[in-house]
C-alpha positions as CSV (number, residue, x, y, z in Angstrom):
1,X,-68.8,-31.2,-34.8
2,X,-66.0,-29.3,-36.7
3,X,-63.0,-31.2,-33.5
4,X,-60.7,-27.4,-34.7
5,X,-62.8,-25.9,-32.8
6,X,-62.2,-28.1,-29.7
7,X,-60.7,-25.7,-26.9
8,X,-61.2,-28.3,-23.7
9,X,-63.1,-30.5,-22.6
10,X,-65.9,-29.0,-20.6
11,X,-68.5,-29.1,-23.2
12,X,-68.4,-33.3,-22.8
13,X,-70.2,-32.6,-19.1
14,X,-73.4,-32.4,-20.9
15,X,-73.6,-34.8,-23.6
16,X,-75.4,-37.7,-23.3
17,X,-74.5,-41.3,-24.5
18,X,-75.4,-41.2,-27.7
19,X,-74.2,-37.6,-28.3
20,X,-71.1,-38.9,-26.8
21,X,-71.0,-42.6,-28.8
22,X,-71.7,-40.3,-32.4
23,X,-68.6,-37.8,-31.3
24,X,-66.4,-41.0,-31.0
25,X,-67.3,-42.2,-34.5
26,X,-66.5,-38.8,-35.3
27,X,-63.4,-39.1,-33.7
28,X,-62.4,-42.2,-35.3
29,X,-62.9,-40.4,-38.9
30,X,-60.4,-38.1,-38.0
31,X,-57.9,-40.2,-36.7
32,X,-57.9,-42.9,-39.2
33,X,-57.9,-40.0,-42.4
34,X,-55.2,-37.8,-40.3
35,X,-52.9,-40.9,-39.9
36,X,-53.3,-41.9,-43.4
37,X,-51.2,-38.9,-43.9
38,X,-48.8,-38.2,-41.2
39,X,-48.2,-41.8,-39.6
40,X,-48.5,-42.2,-36.5
41,X,-49.7,-44.5,-33.5
42,X,-52.8,-45.5,-35.4
43,X,-54.1,-49.0,-33.1
44,X,-53.6,-47.6,-29.3
45,X,-55.3,-44.4,-30.0
46,X,-58.5,-46.2,-32.0
47,X,-59.3,-48.3,-28.9
48,X,-58.9,-45.7,-26.3
49,X,-62.0,-42.9,-28.1
50,X,-64.5,-44.0,-25.3
51,X,-62.4,-44.6,-22.4
52,X,-60.8,-41.1,-23.7
53,X,-64.1,-39.4,-23.6
54,X,-65.7,-40.7,-20.1
55,X,-62.7,-39.4,-18.1
56,X,-63.4,-36.0,-19.8
57,X,-66.6,-36.1,-19.2
58,X,-66.7,-37.2,-15.1
59,X,-63.3,-35.8,-14.4
60,X,-61.7,-31.9,-14.3
61,X,-58.5,-31.4,-16.3
62,X,-56.3,-30.3,-16.0
63,X,-57.2,-30.0,-12.2
64,X,-57.6,-33.3,-12.2
65,X,-54.2,-34.8,-13.5
66,X,-54.5,-37.2,-16.2
67,X,-50.9,-39.5,-16.5
68,X,-50.7,-41.4,-19.9
69,X,-48.6,-44.2,-19.7
70,X,-45.8,-44.5,-22.6
71,X,-47.9,-41.8,-24.0
72,X,-48.8,-43.5,-27.6
73,X,-52.8,-43.1,-26.3
74,X,-52.7,-39.6,-26.1
75,X,-54.6,-38.4,-29.5
76,X,-57.9,-38.1,-28.5
77,X,-56.7,-36.2,-25.3
78,X,-55.1,-33.5,-27.3
79,X,-57.6,-33.6,-29.7
80,X,-60.1,-32.2,-26.3
81,X,-57.7,-30.0,-25.5
82,X,-57.8,-28.0,-28.2
83,X,-54.7,-29.7,-30.4
84,X,-56.9,-30.6,-33.4
85,X,-55.4,-28.2,-35.6
86,X,-51.8,-29.5,-35.3
87,X,-52.2,-32.8,-36.4
88,X,-51.0,-32.5,-40.2
89,X,-47.9,-31.6,-37.8
90,X,-47.9,-34.7,-35.9
91,X,-44.5,-35.9,-35.1
92,X,-42.7,-33.3,-37.6
93,X,-40.4,-31.2,-36.9
94,X,-41.9,-28.5,-34.4
95,X,-44.7,-30.0,-35.0
96,X,-47.5,-31.5,-32.4
97,X,-45.2,-34.4,-30.0
98,X,-46.3,-37.9,-30.7
99,X,-46.5,-38.1,-27.0
100,X,-47.6,-35.9,-23.9
101,X,-45.7,-32.7,-24.0
102,X,-45.9,-30.3,-20.7
103,X,-44.9,-27.7,-22.5
104,X,-47.9,-28.0,-25.2
105,X,-50.1,-27.7,-22.6
106,X,-51.7,-27.3,-19.2
107,X,-53.7,-30.5,-20.1
108,X,-50.0,-32.7,-19.9
109,X,-49.1,-33.5,-16.9
110,X,-46.0,-35.9,-16.7
111,X,-43.7,-36.8,-20.1
112,X,-44.3,-40.2,-21.5
113,X,-42.6,-41.9,-24.0
114,X,-41.0,-44.7,-22.0
115,X,-43.4,-47.2,-20.2
116,X,-44.1,-47.9,-16.5
117,X,-43.5,-44.7,-14.8
118,X,-47.3,-43.4,-14.6
119,X,-48.3,-44.8,-11.5
120,X,-44.7,-43.9,-9.7
121,X,-45.3,-40.1,-11.0
122,X,-48.9,-40.1,-9.9
123,X,-48.1,-41.2,-6.2
124,X,-45.6,-38.4,-6.0
125,X,-48.5,-35.9,-6.9
126,X,-50.3,-37.8,-5.1
127,X,-48.6,-36.9,-2.3
128,X,-47.9,-33.5,-2.8
129,X,-51.3,-32.7,-3.3
130,X,-52.0,-34.9,0.0
131,X,-48.8,-32.4,1.3
132,X,-50.9,-28.7,0.6
133,X,-53.6,-29.8,1.4
134,X,-55.7,-30.6,-2.0
135,X,-58.2,-31.6,-2.8
136,X,-58.1,-33.1,-6.8
137,X,-58.2,-36.5,-8.5
138,X,-55.3,-38.3,-10.1
139,X,-55.5,-40.5,-12.4
140,X,-52.9,-43.0,-14.1
141,X,-53.6,-44.8,-17.3
142,X,-51.7,-47.5,-17.9
143,X,-51.9,-50.2,-20.1
144,X,-51.6,-54.2,-19.4
145,X,-48.2,-54.3,-21.0
146,X,-47.0,-51.2,-19.1
147,X,-48.0,-53.2,-16.1
148,X,-45.6,-55.6,-16.1
149,X,-42.6,-53.1,-16.2
150,X,-41.2,-53.7,-12.7
151,X,-41.1,-50.5,-11.8
152,X,-45.5,-50.3,-12.3
153,X,-45.1,-53.8,-9.5
154,X,-43.4,-51.2,-7.5
155,X,-45.5,-48.1,-7.5
156,X,-48.4,-50.6,-7.2
157,X,-46.8,-52.5,-3.8
158,X,-46.1,-48.7,-2.3
159,X,-49.2,-46.7,-3.5
160,X,-51.4,-50.2,-2.0
161,X,-48.6,-49.7,1.0
162,X,-49.9,-46.0,1.6
163,X,-53.1,-45.8,0.7
164,X,-53.5,-42.4,-0.7
165,X,-56.4,-41.9,-2.9
166,X,-55.6,-42.7,-6.8
167,X,-57.7,-43.3,-9.8
168,X,-55.8,-46.4,-11.3
169,X,-57.4,-47.3,-15.0
170,X,-55.9,-50.2,-16.6
171,X,-56.6,-49.8,-20.2
172,X,-56.3,-53.8,-21.1
173,X,-56.0,-54.4,-24.7
174,X,-53.9,-57.9,-24.4
175,X,-51.4,-56.1,-26.2
176,X,-48.5,-53.8,-25.9
177,X,-46.4,-53.1,-28.9
178,X,-47.2,-56.6,-29.7
179,X,-49.6,-59.5,-27.6
180,X,-47.8,-59.5,-24.2
181,X,-46.6,-62.5,-22.4
182,X,-45.9,-63.1,-19.0
183,X,-47.5,-64.6,-15.5
184,X,-49.2,-61.1,-14.6
185,X,-51.0,-61.2,-18.6
186,X,-52.6,-64.3,-16.8
187,X,-54.0,-62.5,-13.9
188,X,-55.5,-60.6,-16.3
189,X,-56.9,-63.1,-18.1
190,X,-58.7,-64.7,-15.4
191,X,-60.2,-61.2,-14.7
192,X,-61.5,-60.9,-18.0
193,X,-62.7,-63.4,-17.6
194,X,-64.8,-62.7,-13.9
195,X,-67.4,-60.5,-15.5
196,X,-69.8,-61.5,-12.9
197,X,-67.7,-61.4,-9.9
198,X,-69.2,-58.3,-8.1
199,X,-72.4,-59.4,-8.4
200,X,-71.6,-62.1,-7.3
201,X,-70.0,-60.8,-4.1
202,X,-73.1,-58.1,-3.4
203,X,-75.2,-60.9,-3.7
204,X,-72.8,-63.1,-0.9
205,X,-72.7,-60.2,1.7
206,X,-76.9,-59.6,1.4
207,X,-77.3,-63.0,2.0
208,X,-75.1,-63.1,5.3
209,X,-76.6,-60.0,6.4
210,X,-79.8,-61.8,6.2
211,X,-79.0,-64.7,8.6
212,X,-80.2,-64.4,12.0
213,X,-78.0,-64.0,14.9
214,X,-74.9,-63.7,12.7
215,X,-71.9,-63.9,15.0
216,X,-69.3,-66.5,16.6
217,X,-68.5,-69.8,14.9
218,X,-71.1,-68.5,12.0
219,X,-70.0,-65.4,11.5
220,X,-66.6,-67.0,11.3
221,X,-67.9,-69.2,8.9
222,X,-69.3,-66.9,6.4
223,X,-66.0,-65.1,6.1
224,X,-64.1,-68.5,5.2
225,X,-67.0,-68.9,3.2
226,X,-66.4,-65.1,1.6
227,X,-63.4,-65.0,1.4
228,X,-63.0,-68.9,-0.4
229,X,-65.6,-67.9,-2.8
230,X,-63.6,-64.6,-3.8
231,X,-60.7,-66.8,-4.1
232,X,-62.3,-69.1,-6.5
233,X,-64.4,-66.6,-8.8
234,X,-60.8,-64.3,-8.9
235,X,-57.9,-66.8,-8.5
236,X,-55.1,-64.2,-6.3
237,X,-57.7,-61.9,-5.9
238,X,-54.0,-60.1,-7.4
239,X,-54.5,-56.2,-7.2
240,X,-57.8,-56.0,-3.7
241,X,-54.3,-58.1,-1.8
242,X,-51.9,-55.4,-3.4
243,X,-54.5,-52.6,-1.0
244,X,-56.5,-51.7,-4.3
245,X,-60.4,-51.7,-4.6
246,X,-61.1,-53.4,-7.4
247,X,-63.7,-52.3,-10.1
248,X,-64.4,-54.1,-12.8
249,X,-63.6,-56.1,-16.1
250,X,-65.8,-52.8,-18.2
251,X,-66.2,-52.8,-21.1
252,X,-64.2,-49.8,-22.5
253,X,-66.4,-49.2,-25.7
254,X,-70.0,-48.7,-24.1
255,X,-69.6,-45.4,-22.4
256,X,-72.8,-46.8,-19.8
257,X,-70.5,-48.9,-18.2
258,X,-67.5,-47.0,-18.4
259,X,-69.0,-43.7,-16.8
260,X,-70.5,-46.0,-14.0
261,X,-67.6,-47.9,-12.9
262,X,-65.5,-43.8,-12.8
263,X,-68.5,-43.0,-10.6
264,X,-67.7,-45.1,-8.1
265,X,-64.2,-45.2,-8.1
266,X,-64.2,-41.6,-7.2
267,X,-66.7,-42.3,-4.4
268,X,-64.3,-44.9,-3.1
269,X,-62.0,-44.5,-0.6
270,X,-57.9,-45.0,-1.2
271,X,-56.7,-46.7,-4.3
272,X,-59.4,-48.1,-6.7
273,X,-58.3,-49.5,-10.2
274,X,-61.0,-49.5,-13.2
275,X,-60.0,-52.2,-15.2
276,X,-61.5,-51.3,-19.2
277,X,-61.1,-53.9,-21.8
278,X,-60.2,-52.4,-24.9
279,X,-59.9,-53.8,-29.3
280,X,-56.7,-52.2,-30.0
281,X,-57.4,-50.7,-33.7
282,X,-61.3,-50.9,-33.0
283,X,-63.2,-49.3,-35.9
284,X,-60.6,-50.0,-38.7
285,X,-60.2,-52.9,-39.6
286,X,-57.2,-53.5,-41.0
287,X,-55.6,-52.4,-37.4
288,X,-58.5,-54.5,-35.4
289,X,-57.1,-57.7,-37.0
290,X,-53.6,-57.0,-36.1
291,X,-52.3,-59.7,-34.3
292,X,-48.3,-59.0,-34.5
293,X,-48.4,-55.0,-33.7
294,X,-47.8,-54.0,-38.0
295,X,-50.6,-51.3,-36.4
296,X,-48.8,-50.3,-33.5
297,X,-47.1,-46.7,-35.2
298,X,-47.5,-46.5,-38.5
299,X,-46.4,-44.3,-41.8
300,X,-48.6,-43.0,-44.1
301,X,-51.4,-45.6,-45.3
302,X,-54.1,-46.2,-48.2
303,X,-57.5,-46.0,-46.0
304,X,-59.6,-48.6,-48.8
305,X,-57.0,-50.9,-47.9
306,X,-54.0,-50.6,-45.1
307,X,-51.6,-50.3,-47.6
308,X,-48.4,-48.8,-46.6
309,X,-47.4,-45.6,-48.4
310,X,-43.4,-45.9,-46.5
311,X,-41.4,-45.0,-48.8
312,X,-38.6,-48.8,-49.0
313,X,-35.0,-48.2,-48.7
314,X,-32.3,-49.9,-50.3
315,X,-31.5,-52.2,-48.1
316,X,-33.1,-54.6,-45.3
317,X,-34.0,-52.6,-41.8
318,X,-30.5,-53.2,-39.9
319,X,-32.9,-54.8,-37.4
320,X,-33.4,-57.8,-39.6
321,X,-29.7,-57.4,-41.0
322,X,-28.3,-58.5,-37.3
323,X,-31.7,-60.7,-36.4
324,X,-30.6,-62.7,-40.2
325,X,-26.7,-63.0,-38.9
326,X,-27.6,-64.0,-35.7
327,X,-30.2,-67.0,-36.8
328,X,-27.6,-67.8,-38.9
329,X,-25.0,-68.6,-36.7
330,X,-27.9,-70.1,-34.3
331,X,-27.9,-73.1,-37.0
332,X,-24.5,-73.4,-35.7
333,X,-24.1,-72.6,-31.9
334,X,-26.8,-74.2,-29.8
335,X,-25.9,-71.4,-27.1
336,X,-26.7,-68.7,-28.6
337,X,-29.7,-67.4,-27.1
338,X,-31.5,-64.1,-27.6
339,X,-33.2,-62.2,-24.7
340,X,-36.3,-59.0,-25.8
341,X,-38.0,-57.2,-23.5
342,X,-41.5,-56.9,-25.2
343,X,-39.3,-56.5,-28.5
344,X,-39.5,-59.0,-30.8
345,X,-41.8,-57.4,-33.3
346,X,-39.2,-54.5,-33.4
347,X,-35.6,-55.7,-32.8
348,X,-37.5,-58.3,-36.3
349,X,-36.4,-60.9,-34.6
350,X,-39.8,-62.8,-35.2
351,X,-37.5,-65.9,-37.6
352,X,-35.6,-66.6,-35.3
353,X,-38.7,-67.6,-33.1
354,X,-39.9,-69.5,-35.4
355,X,-36.8,-71.0,-36.0
356,X,-35.6,-71.5,-32.2
357,X,-39.2,-71.6,-30.3
358,X,-36.9,-72.6,-27.4
359,X,-34.1,-70.2,-27.7
360,X,-35.8,-66.9,-27.8
361,X,-36.9,-65.3,-24.3
362,X,-39.0,-62.7,-24.1
363,X,-39.7,-61.0,-21.0
364,X,-41.7,-58.2,-21.4
365,X,-41.8,-54.8,-20.5
366,X,-38.8,-55.2,-17.9
367,X,-35.3,-54.3,-18.8
368,X,-33.5,-54.4,-15.6
369,X,-34.5,-58.9,-15.4
370,X,-33.5,-58.6,-19.3
371,X,-30.0,-57.7,-18.3
372,X,-29.8,-60.2,-15.4
373,X,-30.7,-62.6,-17.0
374,X,-28.9,-62.8,-20.1
375,X,-25.6,-62.4,-17.0
376,X,-27.2,-65.7,-15.6
377,X,-26.9,-67.9,-18.7
378,X,-23.5,-66.1,-19.6
379,X,-22.7,-68.3,-16.5
380,X,-24.2,-71.0,-17.6
381,X,-21.4,-70.9,-20.8
382,X,-24.6,-70.0,-23.0
383,X,-24.0,-66.8,-25.4
384,X,-26.7,-64.7,-24.5
385,X,-27.7,-61.9,-27.3
386,X,-30.3,-59.2,-25.0
387,X,-31.3,-57.0,-28.5
388,X,-32.8,-53.8,-27.1
389,X,-32.8,-50.5,-27.6
390,X,-30.6,-47.7,-27.4
391,X,-33.0,-45.6,-24.7
392,X,-34.6,-48.9,-22.7
393,X,-31.4,-49.7,-21.9
394,X,-31.0,-46.8,-19.8
395,X,-33.6,-48.7,-17.6
396,X,-31.3,-51.7,-17.6
397,X,-28.1,-49.2,-16.4
398,X,-27.0,-50.5,-13.1
399,X,-27.7,-54.6,-13.5
400,X,-25.4,-53.9,-16.8
401,X,-22.8,-52.1,-14.7
402,X,-23.5,-54.5,-11.4
403,X,-24.2,-57.8,-13.2
404,X,-22.8,-58.0,-15.7
405,X,-19.4,-56.4,-16.4
406,X,-18.6,-56.5,-13.1
407,X,-18.1,-60.3,-13.2
408,X,-16.8,-60.2,-16.6
409,X,-19.9,-61.7,-17.8
410,X,-20.0,-62.6,-22.3
411,X,-23.5,-61.0,-23.1
412,X,-23.7,-59.5,-26.0
413,X,-25.3,-56.6,-26.6
414,X,-27.0,-55.6,-29.9
415,X,-28.1,-51.7,-29.2
416,X,-30.6,-51.2,-31.7
417,X,-32.3,-47.5,-32.6
418,X,-28.4,-46.1,-31.9
419,X,-28.9,-42.9,-33.1
420,X,-31.1,-40.9,-34.4
421,X,-34.5,-41.5,-34.0
422,X,-36.5,-39.4,-35.6
423,X,-40.2,-38.8,-35.5
424,X,-40.6,-40.2,-31.7
425,X,-38.2,-37.3,-30.5
426,X,-36.1,-36.9,-27.3
427,X,-37.3,-40.3,-25.1
428,X,-36.4,-42.5,-27.9
429,X,-33.3,-41.0,-29.3
430,X,-30.3,-43.1,-29.0
431,X,-27.7,-40.9,-27.7
432,X,-26.6,-41.9,-24.9
433,X,-25.3,-45.1,-25.0
434,X,-21.4,-44.7,-25.9
435,X,-21.4,-41.9,-23.1
436,X,-23.2,-45.0,-20.5
437,X,-21.4,-47.7,-21.9
438,X,-17.6,-47.1,-22.3
439,X,-16.6,-45.5,-19.7
440,X,-17.3,-49.0,-18.1
441,X,-14.5,-51.7,-17.3
442,X,-15.1,-54.7,-19.8
443,X,-17.1,-53.2,-21.6
444,X,-16.2,-54.1,-26.0
445,X,-18.0,-51.4,-28.0
446,X,-18.1,-51.7,-31.9
447,X,-20.2,-50.0,-34.8
448,X,-21.0,-51.2,-38.4
449,X,-20.7,-48.6,-41.4
450,X,-23.1,-51.0,-43.5
451,X,-25.1,-54.5,-43.3
452,X,-21.9,-56.9,-44.8
453,X,-20.1,-55.4,-41.4
454,X,-22.7,-55.9,-39.3
455,X,-23.5,-59.8,-40.3
456,X,-19.3,-59.9,-39.2
457,X,-19.5,-58.0,-35.4
458,X,-22.4,-59.8,-35.1
459,X,-20.3,-63.1,-35.7
460,X,-17.3,-61.3,-33.9
461,X,-19.3,-60.6,-30.9
462,X,-20.7,-64.5,-30.2
463,X,-16.9,-65.3,-31.2
464,X,-15.6,-63.4,-28.3
465,X,-14.8,-65.0,-25.1
466,X,-13.3,-62.8,-23.1
467,X,-16.3,-60.3,-21.5
468,X,-18.8,-58.3,-22.4
469,X,-19.6,-56.9,-25.7
470,X,-22.2,-54.8,-27.9
471,X,-22.9,-53.7,-31.1
472,X,-24.2,-51.0,-31.7
473,X,-27.1,-50.2,-35.3
474,X,-29.2,-47.1,-35.8
475,X,-32.5,-46.7,-37.2
476,X,-34.0,-47.8,-40.7
477,X,-32.5,-49.4,-43.8
478,X,-28.7,-50.5,-44.1
479,X,-27.5,-50.1,-47.8
480,X,-28.2,-52.8,-49.8
481,X,-24.6,-53.6,-51.1
482,X,-23.7,-57.2,-51.4
483,X,-22.7,-59.4,-48.1
484,X,-20.2,-62.2,-48.0
485,X,-22.0,-65.8,-47.4
486,X,-18.8,-67.2,-45.6
487,X,-18.9,-64.4,-41.4
488,X,-15.2,-64.3,-39.7
489,X,-14.6,-61.7,-36.9
490,X,-13.1,-58.6,-37.1
491,X,-9.8,-58.3,-34.8
492,X,-11.2,-56.4,-31.2
493,X,-10.2,-52.4,-31.4
494,X,-9.2,-52.8,-35.2
495,X,-9.6,-49.4,-37.7
496,X,-10.0,-49.6,-41.6
497,X,-9.2,-46.4,-43.3
498,X,-11.7,-45.5,-45.7
499,X,-10.3,-42.5,-48.2
500,X,-6.0,-41.8,-47.9
501,X,-4.9,-38.7,-46.8
502,X,-2.2,-36.4,-45.6
503,X,-3.4,-33.5,-44.8
504,X,-6.3,-33.4,-41.7
505,X,-7.8,-36.7,-40.7
506,X,-11.7,-37.1,-40.1
507,X,-12.0,-39.7,-37.4
508,X,-16.2,-40.8,-37.7
509,X,-18.1,-44.9,-37.6
510,X,-21.9,-45.4,-38.2
511,X,-24.1,-43.3,-39.9
512,X,-21.9,-40.4,-40.2
513,X,-19.5,-41.7,-42.5
514,X,-21.0,-41.4,-45.2
515,X,-20.7,-37.4,-44.4
516,X,-17.4,-37.8,-43.7
517,X,-16.3,-39.3,-47.3
518,X,-18.2,-36.6,-48.9
519,X,-17.1,-33.9,-47.1
520,X,-13.3,-35.5,-48.2
521,X,-14.4,-35.6,-51.6
522,X,-15.2,-32.3,-51.5
523,X,-12.6,-30.7,-49.9
524,X,-10.5,-32.6,-52.5
525,X,-11.9,-30.9,-55.6
526,X,-10.3,-27.1,-52.9
527,X,-6.9,-29.4,-52.9
528,X,-7.1,-31.2,-49.6
529,X,-6.4,-34.4,-48.6
530,X,-8.2,-35.4,-46.0
531,X,-8.3,-38.8,-45.0
532,X,-11.4,-40.9,-43.5
533,X,-11.1,-43.7,-40.6
534,X,-14.3,-45.8,-40.1
535,X,-13.4,-46.0,-36.7
536,X,-15.3,-49.0,-35.6
537,X,-14.3,-49.4,-32.5
538,X,-14.9,-47.0,-30.1
539,X,-14.3,-48.7,-26.9
540,X,-11.1,-49.8,-27.0
541,X,-9.7,-47.7,-29.5
542,X,-7.4,-48.6,-32.2
543,X,-4.0,-47.2,-30.0
544,X,-1.6,-48.1,-33.3
545,X,-3.4,-46.1,-35.5
546,X,-4.1,-43.0,-32.9
547,X,-0.4,-42.7,-32.4
548,X,0.8,-43.5,-36.2
549,X,-2.2,-40.5,-36.8
550,X,-1.0,-38.0,-34.2
551,X,2.9,-38.7,-34.7
552,X,1.9,-37.5,-38.4
553,X,1.1,-34.0,-36.9
554,X,-2.5,-33.1,-38.8
555,X,-5.8,-32.0,-37.5
556,X,-8.2,-34.5,-36.1
557,X,-11.9,-34.2,-36.6
558,X,-14.7,-37.0,-34.3
559,X,-17.9,-37.7,-36.1
560,X,-20.0,-38.4,-34.3
561,X,-24.2,-39.4,-33.6
562,X,-23.7,-38.4,-30.5
563,X,-24.1,-36.4,-27.7
564,X,-20.5,-35.0,-27.5
565,X,-20.1,-35.6,-23.8
566,X,-18.1,-38.5,-22.8
567,X,-18.8,-39.5,-26.2
568,X,-16.3,-40.9,-28.8
569,X,-14.2,-37.8,-29.4
570,X,-13.7,-38.0,-25.6
571,X,-12.1,-41.3,-26.0
572,X,-9.6,-39.5,-28.6
573,X,-8.6,-37.0,-26.4
574,X,-8.5,-38.9,-23.0
575,X,-6.2,-41.2,-25.0
576,X,-3.9,-38.2,-26.2
577,X,-4.3,-36.5,-22.9
578,X,-3.1,-40.0,-20.9
579,X,0.1,-39.9,-23.2
580,X,1.0,-36.2,-23.3
581,X,-0.9,-36.1,-26.6
582,X,-2.6,-32.9,-26.2
583,X,-0.1,-29.4,-26.9
584,X,1.3,-31.5,-30.1
585,X,-2.0,-32.2,-31.9
586,X,-5.3,-29.5,-33.4
587,X,-8.6,-31.2,-32.7
588,X,-12.4,-30.7,-32.8
589,X,-14.8,-33.0,-32.0
590,X,-18.9,-33.1,-34.1
591,X,-21.3,-34.9,-32.1
592,X,-24.5,-33.5,-30.6
593,X,-24.8,-30.7,-28.3
594,X,-25.2,-30.5,-24.7
595,X,-29.2,-30.5,-25.3
596,X,-32.3,-33.0,-25.6
597,X,-33.4,-33.4,-28.8
598,X,-37.1,-33.4,-29.9
599,X,-38.7,-34.9,-33.6
600,X,-38.1,-34.3,-37.0
601,X,-36.4,-36.2,-39.5
602,X,-33.3,-36.8,-39.4
603,X,-32.0,-34.5,-42.2
604,X,-34.1,-32.2,-40.2
605,X,-32.1,-32.4,-37.2
606,X,-28.7,-32.5,-38.4
607,X,-29.4,-29.1,-39.6
608,X,-30.6,-27.8,-36.3
609,X,-27.5,-29.0,-34.9
610,X,-25.1,-28.4,-37.6
611,X,-24.1,-32.2,-38.1
612,X,-23.4,-31.4,-42.0
613,X,-21.1,-32.1,-44.7
614,X,-21.1,-28.3,-45.1
615,X,-20.2,-28.5,-41.3
616,X,-17.3,-30.7,-41.4
617,X,-16.3,-28.7,-44.5
618,X,-16.1,-25.6,-42.7
619,X,-14.2,-27.0,-39.8
620,X,-11.8,-29.6,-41.4
621,X,-11.0,-25.8,-44.2
622,X,-10.2,-23.5,-40.4
623,X,-8.9,-26.8,-38.9
624,X,-6.2,-27.0,-41.4
625,X,-4.3,-23.5,-41.8
626,X,-4.4,-23.0,-38.1
627,X,-2.1,-26.2,-38.1
628,X,-0.7,-24.5,-41.3
629,X,-0.3,-20.8,-39.1
630,X,1.4,-22.8,-36.1
631,X,3.6,-25.0,-38.2
632,X,4.6,-21.8,-39.9
633,X,5.7,-19.8,-36.8
């Protein structure tokens, strides 16, 4: 079948089991072939081929609402809803999103990218359905990894209480990106091994009904027996105690089992959980054998061997630089403890875990818990390093304010993926953390220009004893420069001049330093002398240097890969306003405008928002004549 001709999934209604099995093979082949060229979330999608086909066969999208938690497993859904011909643009600039996208299709009812949101959204949709007197199914599909998130557990509690009709599909592959952790994971493990539970329950109920004069103490005893056997077969009866009807575990690669249990679920009143066991990466050997999350999201690869075709950067990954520095420090400082919310692999902490297994805590997809846990460690004199993606830290914001900064606890925040991340798009662009960290009392925020400065910043943060401190670092690879053997502290709030100049100043940090240096070099050819300052501390600012700059009465350009509102440039303006200097300076801010930035390469996104060397050059050319004109006037 030519997948490009698919417009909607209605044709699946007529498919036999044999046809579905053949079609599943076609889809797997398409995914393996296509993603070998574009990259993307291969493992999660290969694992849900049969499940997605069965759901679309038994439900009626878009009338019935599918909600894909995280959304990295939605590729088959996109194929079935008429988007196959866009897969060559997957995660590319202006191309097909790697996650559900409401503007892409009427079949996408909820946009995701972060985990554990599906159940809450589904409950909202179910309440709205009932209030409007409608009659359709709401079907959230959530993985066992996402189910560890606190928000998902809150939603389970509410759904079970309200008894709304919801069909929850639990896609259990024992993985999020990497293998899951936690007590709930162990509960699901016991459920996986209880294949005979429903048969036993039915047989037990049938036996009790055949007992003559079923009543009184006999009935009471039988009920106790039934409950006791349920607890024995399924310790805790977790989901049923929460108010759900539980179906499963179901073989997620067997169409007969899937369809049978989905039909049971559709006939059941109240909330239902269909527990589906799938194999992440199924159908492609390298992905099936993956035990650490390598094939969760991939770049282009050779199909025959699985070898990556992604070009390697000059230097090590930024995450690796930070992790290596942390390991180096931890060898001499037993108080150092690393915490991560299910990102041991993503944040390159595997080596730290091997060397210090009792000092690495993966808490699962639980950013709020991770933040407050770090605070608790800090109260006892430990040195907690919370390694967390910028956009995931958003989920722990209240804990940063209330639990860490308010108590002025000495927690180190390693803010990974700070700045534009490219192909993962607007759900993962780390461009808000300066704004939501900078305004909190007691917080220190810094960002390195290269890997050498990065390792010194890690040392600075661990050496710091006066409260919370954050290091931002980008996605991708560092520059590949030589690094110092000995680590030293950088004075808090100190900036450095990278290039001298007297006609204007660029204040910048991190990923935009090269852009500033290139602009300064170009302007030198036009006879302009532009100073470039590495403003590596975003909070506190280097007040001494700022005063000196403002006293020179020369134009100032702030440059940042971060939203302008509340960002670094705003901090400089606030400094000037507080000291009555606004009337004496000529200043412009460059950064990310007030909009969400979609997917594409970082360079393409820079071009789109005007964050380029040429724009820096043009801005300074405008600023300097304006300033000179004012002086002459």
